[in-house]
């Protein structure tokens, strides 16, 4: 395991070291073979921000596939009695996600289509992200890439490398509330959801930190 951040107990940076991440991503691309890179961390850690930066830096050599594209639909969560825990490990189609990553490792087809999650609709949209055969680096991001229960233990074996984003809890909470407000939620419900759902999930994700290849 390599650490791109301060050791446990030291102050943690709220902003990711993007230049260091860019250099490592370049090394993965230069290997000459398809590589799958995971970006994980608790809700609000900045996974999407890091992915956007990597895409901007690498251009057509990389593509991002979201774990959140495998959210179960709200109607199915209602049927299962899990709607109020949306975002917990058992509210995703983890087997479907694993199957997609397996296809992306080999990619016999010219193009594989992956779903994405629309935060405005709070729903997954199928066939949204084309992944061409000649893309060198597939970046997948999500909370549970290193989780070792509920079927998620199969995911880490499909990743060539996985980075954990370590951000102070107070900063994560601020980002999460702000994000919900931007998508039309009211302030009281936003704070309640972040406290009762996101923070609980975040504590679960934090326990996967030691399994990361690199910590930023």
PDB file of C-alpha atoms in Angstrom, residues 46-193:
ATOM      1  CA  UNK A  46     -14.668  14.544  -3.789  1.00  0.00           C
ATOM      2  CA  UNK A  47     -14.573  11.425  -5.950  1.00  0.00           C
ATOM      3  CA  UNK A  48     -16.409  13.032  -8.871  1.00  0.00           C
ATOM      4  CA  UNK A  49     -14.138  16.085  -8.729  1.00  0.00           C
ATOM      5  CA  UNK A  50     -11.031  13.908  -8.937  1.00  0.00           C
ATOM      6  CA  UNK A  51     -12.514  11.925 -11.822  1.00  0.00           C
ATOM      7  CA  UNK A  52     -13.288  15.088 -13.772  1.00  0.00           C
ATOM      8  CA  UNK A  53      -9.722  16.270 -13.268  1.00  0.00           C
ATOM      9  CA  UNK A  54      -8.288  12.949 -14.438  1.00  0.00           C
ATOM     10  CA  UNK A  55     -10.509  12.978 -17.523  1.00  0.00           C
ATOM     11  CA  UNK A  56      -9.507  16.522 -18.378  1.00  0.00           C
ATOM     12  CA  UNK A  57      -5.832  15.581 -17.995  1.00  0.00           C
ATOM     13  CA  UNK A  58      -5.939  12.273 -19.902  1.00  0.00           C
ATOM     14  CA  UNK A  59      -8.493  13.127 -22.567  1.00  0.00           C
ATOM     15  CA  UNK A  60      -9.577  10.252 -24.799  1.00  0.00           C
ATOM     16  CA  UNK A  61      -7.218   7.832 -23.056  1.00  0.00           C
ATOM     17  CA  UNK A  62      -9.644   7.491 -20.125  1.00  0.00           C
ATOM     18  CA  UNK A  63     -13.329   7.151 -19.330  1.00  0.00           C
ATOM     19  CA  UNK A  64     -15.271   7.201 -16.047  1.00  0.00           C
ATOM     20  CA  UNK A  65     -17.787   4.494 -15.143  1.00  0.00           C
ATOM     21  CA  UNK A  66     -19.863   5.271 -12.035  1.00  0.00           C
ATOM     22  CA  UNK A  67     -20.718   2.759  -9.339  1.00  0.00           C
ATOM     23  CA  UNK A  68     -23.805   4.945  -8.742  1.00  0.00           C
ATOM     24  CA  UNK A  69     -25.128   3.870 -12.139  1.00  0.00           C
ATOM     25  CA  UNK A  70     -26.079   0.640 -10.369  1.00  0.00           C
ATOM     26  CA  UNK A  71     -28.414   2.215  -7.810  1.00  0.00           C
ATOM     27  CA  UNK A  72     -31.608   0.191  -7.557  1.00  0.00           C
ATOM     28  CA  UNK A  73     -34.641   2.142  -8.757  1.00  0.00           C
ATOM     29  CA  UNK A  74     -36.729   3.882  -6.106  1.00  0.00           C
ATOM     30  CA  UNK A  75     -39.701   1.616  -6.839  1.00  0.00           C
ATOM     31  CA  UNK A  76     -37.573  -1.455  -6.152  1.00  0.00           C
ATOM     32  CA  UNK A  77     -36.163   0.111  -2.984  1.00  0.00           C
ATOM     33  CA  UNK A  78     -39.729   0.787  -1.836  1.00  0.00           C
ATOM     34  CA  UNK A  79     -40.642  -2.869  -2.498  1.00  0.00           C
ATOM     35  CA  UNK A  80     -37.613  -4.019  -0.500  1.00  0.00           C
ATOM     36  CA  UNK A  81     -38.256  -1.555   2.336  1.00  0.00           C
ATOM     37  CA  UNK A  82     -34.898   0.178   1.781  1.00  0.00           C
ATOM     38  CA  UNK A  83     -35.946   3.522   0.272  1.00  0.00           C
ATOM     39  CA  UNK A  84     -34.984   5.499   3.389  1.00  0.00           C
ATOM     40  CA  UNK A  85     -31.496   3.963   3.262  1.00  0.00           C
ATOM     41  CA  UNK A  86     -30.790   4.740  -0.391  1.00  0.00           C
ATOM     42  CA  UNK A  87     -27.017   4.741  -0.788  1.00  0.00           C
ATOM     43  CA  UNK A  88     -26.348   1.901   1.669  1.00  0.00           C
ATOM     44  CA  UNK A  89     -24.436  -1.139   0.336  1.00  0.00           C
ATOM     45  CA  UNK A  90     -27.581  -3.243  -0.137  1.00  0.00           C
ATOM     46  CA  UNK A  91     -29.321  -0.613  -2.295  1.00  0.00           C
ATOM     47  CA  UNK A  92     -27.184  -1.319  -5.378  1.00  0.00           C
ATOM     48  CA  UNK A  93     -27.076  -4.014  -8.040  1.00  0.00           C
ATOM     49  CA  UNK A  94     -23.563  -5.094  -7.060  1.00  0.00           C
ATOM     50  CA  UNK A  95     -23.667  -8.218  -9.240  1.00  0.00           C
ATOM     51  CA  UNK A  96     -24.506  -6.100 -12.265  1.00  0.00           C
ATOM     52  CA  UNK A  97     -21.643  -3.743 -11.441  1.00  0.00           C
ATOM     53  CA  UNK A  98     -19.217  -6.670 -11.120  1.00  0.00           C
ATOM     54  CA  UNK A  99     -20.406  -8.076 -14.452  1.00  0.00           C
ATOM     55  CA  UNK A 100     -19.765  -4.738 -16.166  1.00  0.00           C
ATOM     56  CA  UNK A 101     -16.251  -4.462 -14.713  1.00  0.00           C
ATOM     57  CA  UNK A 102     -15.525  -8.003 -15.865  1.00  0.00           C
ATOM     58  CA  UNK A 103     -16.581  -7.092 -19.411  1.00  0.00           C
ATOM     59  CA  UNK A 104     -14.463  -3.945 -19.275  1.00  0.00           C
ATOM     60  CA  UNK A 105     -11.371  -5.900 -18.255  1.00  0.00           C
ATOM     61  CA  UNK A 106     -11.471  -7.988 -21.431  1.00  0.00           C
ATOM     62  CA  UNK A 107     -13.767  -5.911 -23.691  1.00  0.00           C
ATOM     63  CA  UNK A 108     -14.244  -8.251 -26.653  1.00  0.00           C
ATOM     64  CA  UNK A 109     -16.876  -5.849 -28.052  1.00  0.00           C
ATOM     65  CA  UNK A 110     -15.912  -2.632 -29.886  1.00  0.00           C
ATOM     66  CA  UNK A 111     -17.995  -0.624 -27.385  1.00  0.00           C
ATOM     67  CA  UNK A 112     -19.421  -1.438 -23.959  1.00  0.00           C
ATOM     68  CA  UNK A 113     -22.167   0.846 -22.630  1.00  0.00           C
ATOM     69  CA  UNK A 114     -22.315   1.702 -18.935  1.00  0.00           C
ATOM     70  CA  UNK A 115     -25.092   3.432 -16.983  1.00  0.00           C
ATOM     71  CA  UNK A 116     -24.710   6.715 -15.133  1.00  0.00           C
ATOM     72  CA  UNK A 117     -26.583   8.243 -12.199  1.00  0.00           C
ATOM     73  CA  UNK A 118     -28.557  11.449 -12.784  1.00  0.00           C
ATOM     74  CA  UNK A 119     -28.641  13.400  -9.521  1.00  0.00           C
ATOM     75  CA  UNK A 120     -31.440  15.621 -10.777  1.00  0.00           C
ATOM     76  CA  UNK A 121     -33.662  12.595 -11.374  1.00  0.00           C
ATOM     77  CA  UNK A 122     -32.146  10.565  -8.513  1.00  0.00           C
ATOM     78  CA  UNK A 123     -32.108   7.622 -10.918  1.00  0.00           C
ATOM     79  CA  UNK A 124     -29.732   5.571 -13.050  1.00  0.00           C
ATOM     80  CA  UNK A 125     -29.815   6.043 -16.832  1.00  0.00           C
ATOM     81  CA  UNK A 126     -28.845   2.949 -18.841  1.00  0.00           C
ATOM     82  CA  UNK A 127     -26.538   3.048 -21.856  1.00  0.00           C
ATOM     83  CA  UNK A 128     -25.194   6.515 -21.040  1.00  0.00           C
ATOM     84  CA  UNK A 129     -21.418   5.995 -21.069  1.00  0.00           C
ATOM     85  CA  UNK A 130     -19.740   4.387 -24.096  1.00  0.00           C
ATOM     86  CA  UNK A 131     -16.410   2.690 -23.382  1.00  0.00           C
ATOM     87  CA  UNK A 132     -14.483   2.007 -26.588  1.00  0.00           C
ATOM     88  CA  UNK A 133     -12.105  -0.927 -26.858  1.00  0.00           C
ATOM     89  CA  UNK A 134      -9.066   1.316 -27.350  1.00  0.00           C
ATOM     90  CA  UNK A 135      -9.535   3.322 -24.123  1.00  0.00           C
ATOM     91  CA  UNK A 136      -6.474   2.624 -21.973  1.00  0.00           C
ATOM     92  CA  UNK A 137      -7.804   3.563 -18.527  1.00  0.00           C
ATOM     93  CA  UNK A 138     -11.267   2.898 -17.132  1.00  0.00           C
ATOM     94  CA  UNK A 139     -11.828   4.906 -13.951  1.00  0.00           C
ATOM     95  CA  UNK A 140     -14.634   3.739 -11.698  1.00  0.00           C
ATOM     96  CA  UNK A 141     -15.698   5.709  -8.651  1.00  0.00           C
ATOM     97  CA  UNK A 142     -17.956   4.942  -5.717  1.00  0.00           C
ATOM     98  CA  UNK A 143     -18.234   4.490  -1.980  1.00  0.00           C
ATOM     99  CA  UNK A 144     -18.034   0.716  -1.739  1.00  0.00           C
ATOM    100  CA  UNK A 145     -15.273  -0.366  -4.117  1.00  0.00           C
ATOM    101  CA  UNK A 146     -13.290  -1.785  -1.177  1.00  0.00           C
ATOM    102  CA  UNK A 147     -16.229  -2.869   0.983  1.00  0.00           C
ATOM    103  CA  UNK A 148     -15.888  -6.528   2.010  1.00  0.00           C
ATOM    104  CA  UNK A 149     -19.516  -7.519   2.671  1.00  0.00           C
ATOM    105  CA  UNK A 150     -22.912  -7.698   0.901  1.00  0.00           C
ATOM    106  CA  UNK A 151     -21.331  -9.031  -2.302  1.00  0.00           C
ATOM    107  CA  UNK A 152     -18.977  -6.062  -2.692  1.00  0.00           C
ATOM    108  CA  UNK A 153     -15.936  -8.213  -1.885  1.00  0.00           C
ATOM    109  CA  UNK A 154     -15.859  -9.333  -5.537  1.00  0.00           C
ATOM    110  CA  UNK A 155     -15.228  -5.773  -6.780  1.00  0.00           C
ATOM    111  CA  UNK A 156     -11.686  -5.181  -5.488  1.00  0.00           C
ATOM    112  CA  UNK A 157     -10.372  -8.191  -7.430  1.00  0.00           C
ATOM    113  CA  UNK A 158     -11.535  -6.515 -10.659  1.00  0.00           C
ATOM    114  CA  UNK A 159      -9.529  -3.335 -10.012  1.00  0.00           C
ATOM    115  CA  UNK A 160      -5.868  -2.931 -10.907  1.00  0.00           C
ATOM    116  CA  UNK A 161      -5.517  -0.165  -8.351  1.00  0.00           C
ATOM    117  CA  UNK A 162      -7.812   1.690  -5.946  1.00  0.00           C
ATOM    118  CA  UNK A 163      -7.282   5.106  -4.338  1.00  0.00           C
ATOM    119  CA  UNK A 164      -8.976   6.250  -1.133  1.00  0.00           C
ATOM    120  CA  UNK A 165      -9.767   9.965  -0.745  1.00  0.00           C
ATOM    121  CA  UNK A 166      -9.287  11.039   2.868  1.00  0.00           C
ATOM    122  CA  UNK A 167     -11.159  14.262   3.686  1.00  0.00           C
ATOM    123  CA  UNK A 168     -12.086  15.723   7.124  1.00  0.00           C
ATOM    124  CA  UNK A 169     -15.656  14.779   8.178  1.00  0.00           C
ATOM    125  CA  UNK A 170     -16.668  18.433   8.659  1.00  0.00           C
ATOM    126  CA  UNK A 171     -15.721  19.227   5.062  1.00  0.00           C
ATOM    127  CA  UNK A 172     -17.559  16.167   3.755  1.00  0.00           C
ATOM    128  CA  UNK A 173     -20.706  17.187   5.631  1.00  0.00           C
ATOM    129  CA  UNK A 174     -20.551  20.734   4.250  1.00  0.00           C
ATOM    130  CA  UNK A 175     -20.212  19.438   0.686  1.00  0.00           C
ATOM    131  CA  UNK A 176     -23.051  16.947   1.070  1.00  0.00           C
ATOM    132  CA  UNK A 177     -25.523  19.490   2.425  1.00  0.00           C
ATOM    133  CA  UNK A 178     -24.549  21.955  -0.295  1.00  0.00           C
ATOM    134  CA  UNK A 179     -25.010  19.302  -2.987  1.00  0.00           C
ATOM    135  CA  UNK A 180     -28.502  18.396  -1.799  1.00  0.00           C
ATOM    136  CA  UNK A 181     -29.496  22.070  -1.698  1.00  0.00           C
ATOM    137  CA  UNK A 182     -28.238  22.516  -5.273  1.00  0.00           C
ATOM    138  CA  UNK A 183     -30.577  19.733  -6.405  1.00  0.00           C
ATOM    139  CA  UNK A 184     -33.657  21.266  -4.793  1.00  0.00           C
ATOM    140  CA  UNK A 185     -33.762  19.697  -1.328  1.00  0.00           C
ATOM    141  CA  UNK A 186     -34.770  21.906   1.593  1.00  0.00           C
ATOM    142  CA  UNK A 187     -32.166  22.785   4.274  1.00  0.00           C
ATOM    143  CA  UNK A 188     -33.764  20.850   7.148  1.00  0.00           C
ATOM    144  CA  UNK A 189     -34.182  17.637   5.166  1.00  0.00           C
ATOM    145  CA  UNK A 190     -30.697  18.009   3.686  1.00  0.00           C
ATOM    146  CA  UNK A 191     -29.067  18.172   7.117  1.00  0.00           C
ATOM    147  CA  UNK A 192     -31.220  15.297   8.397  1.00  0.00           C
ATOM    148  CA  UNK A 193     -30.330  13.066   5.434  1.00  0.00           C
TER     149      UNK A 193
END
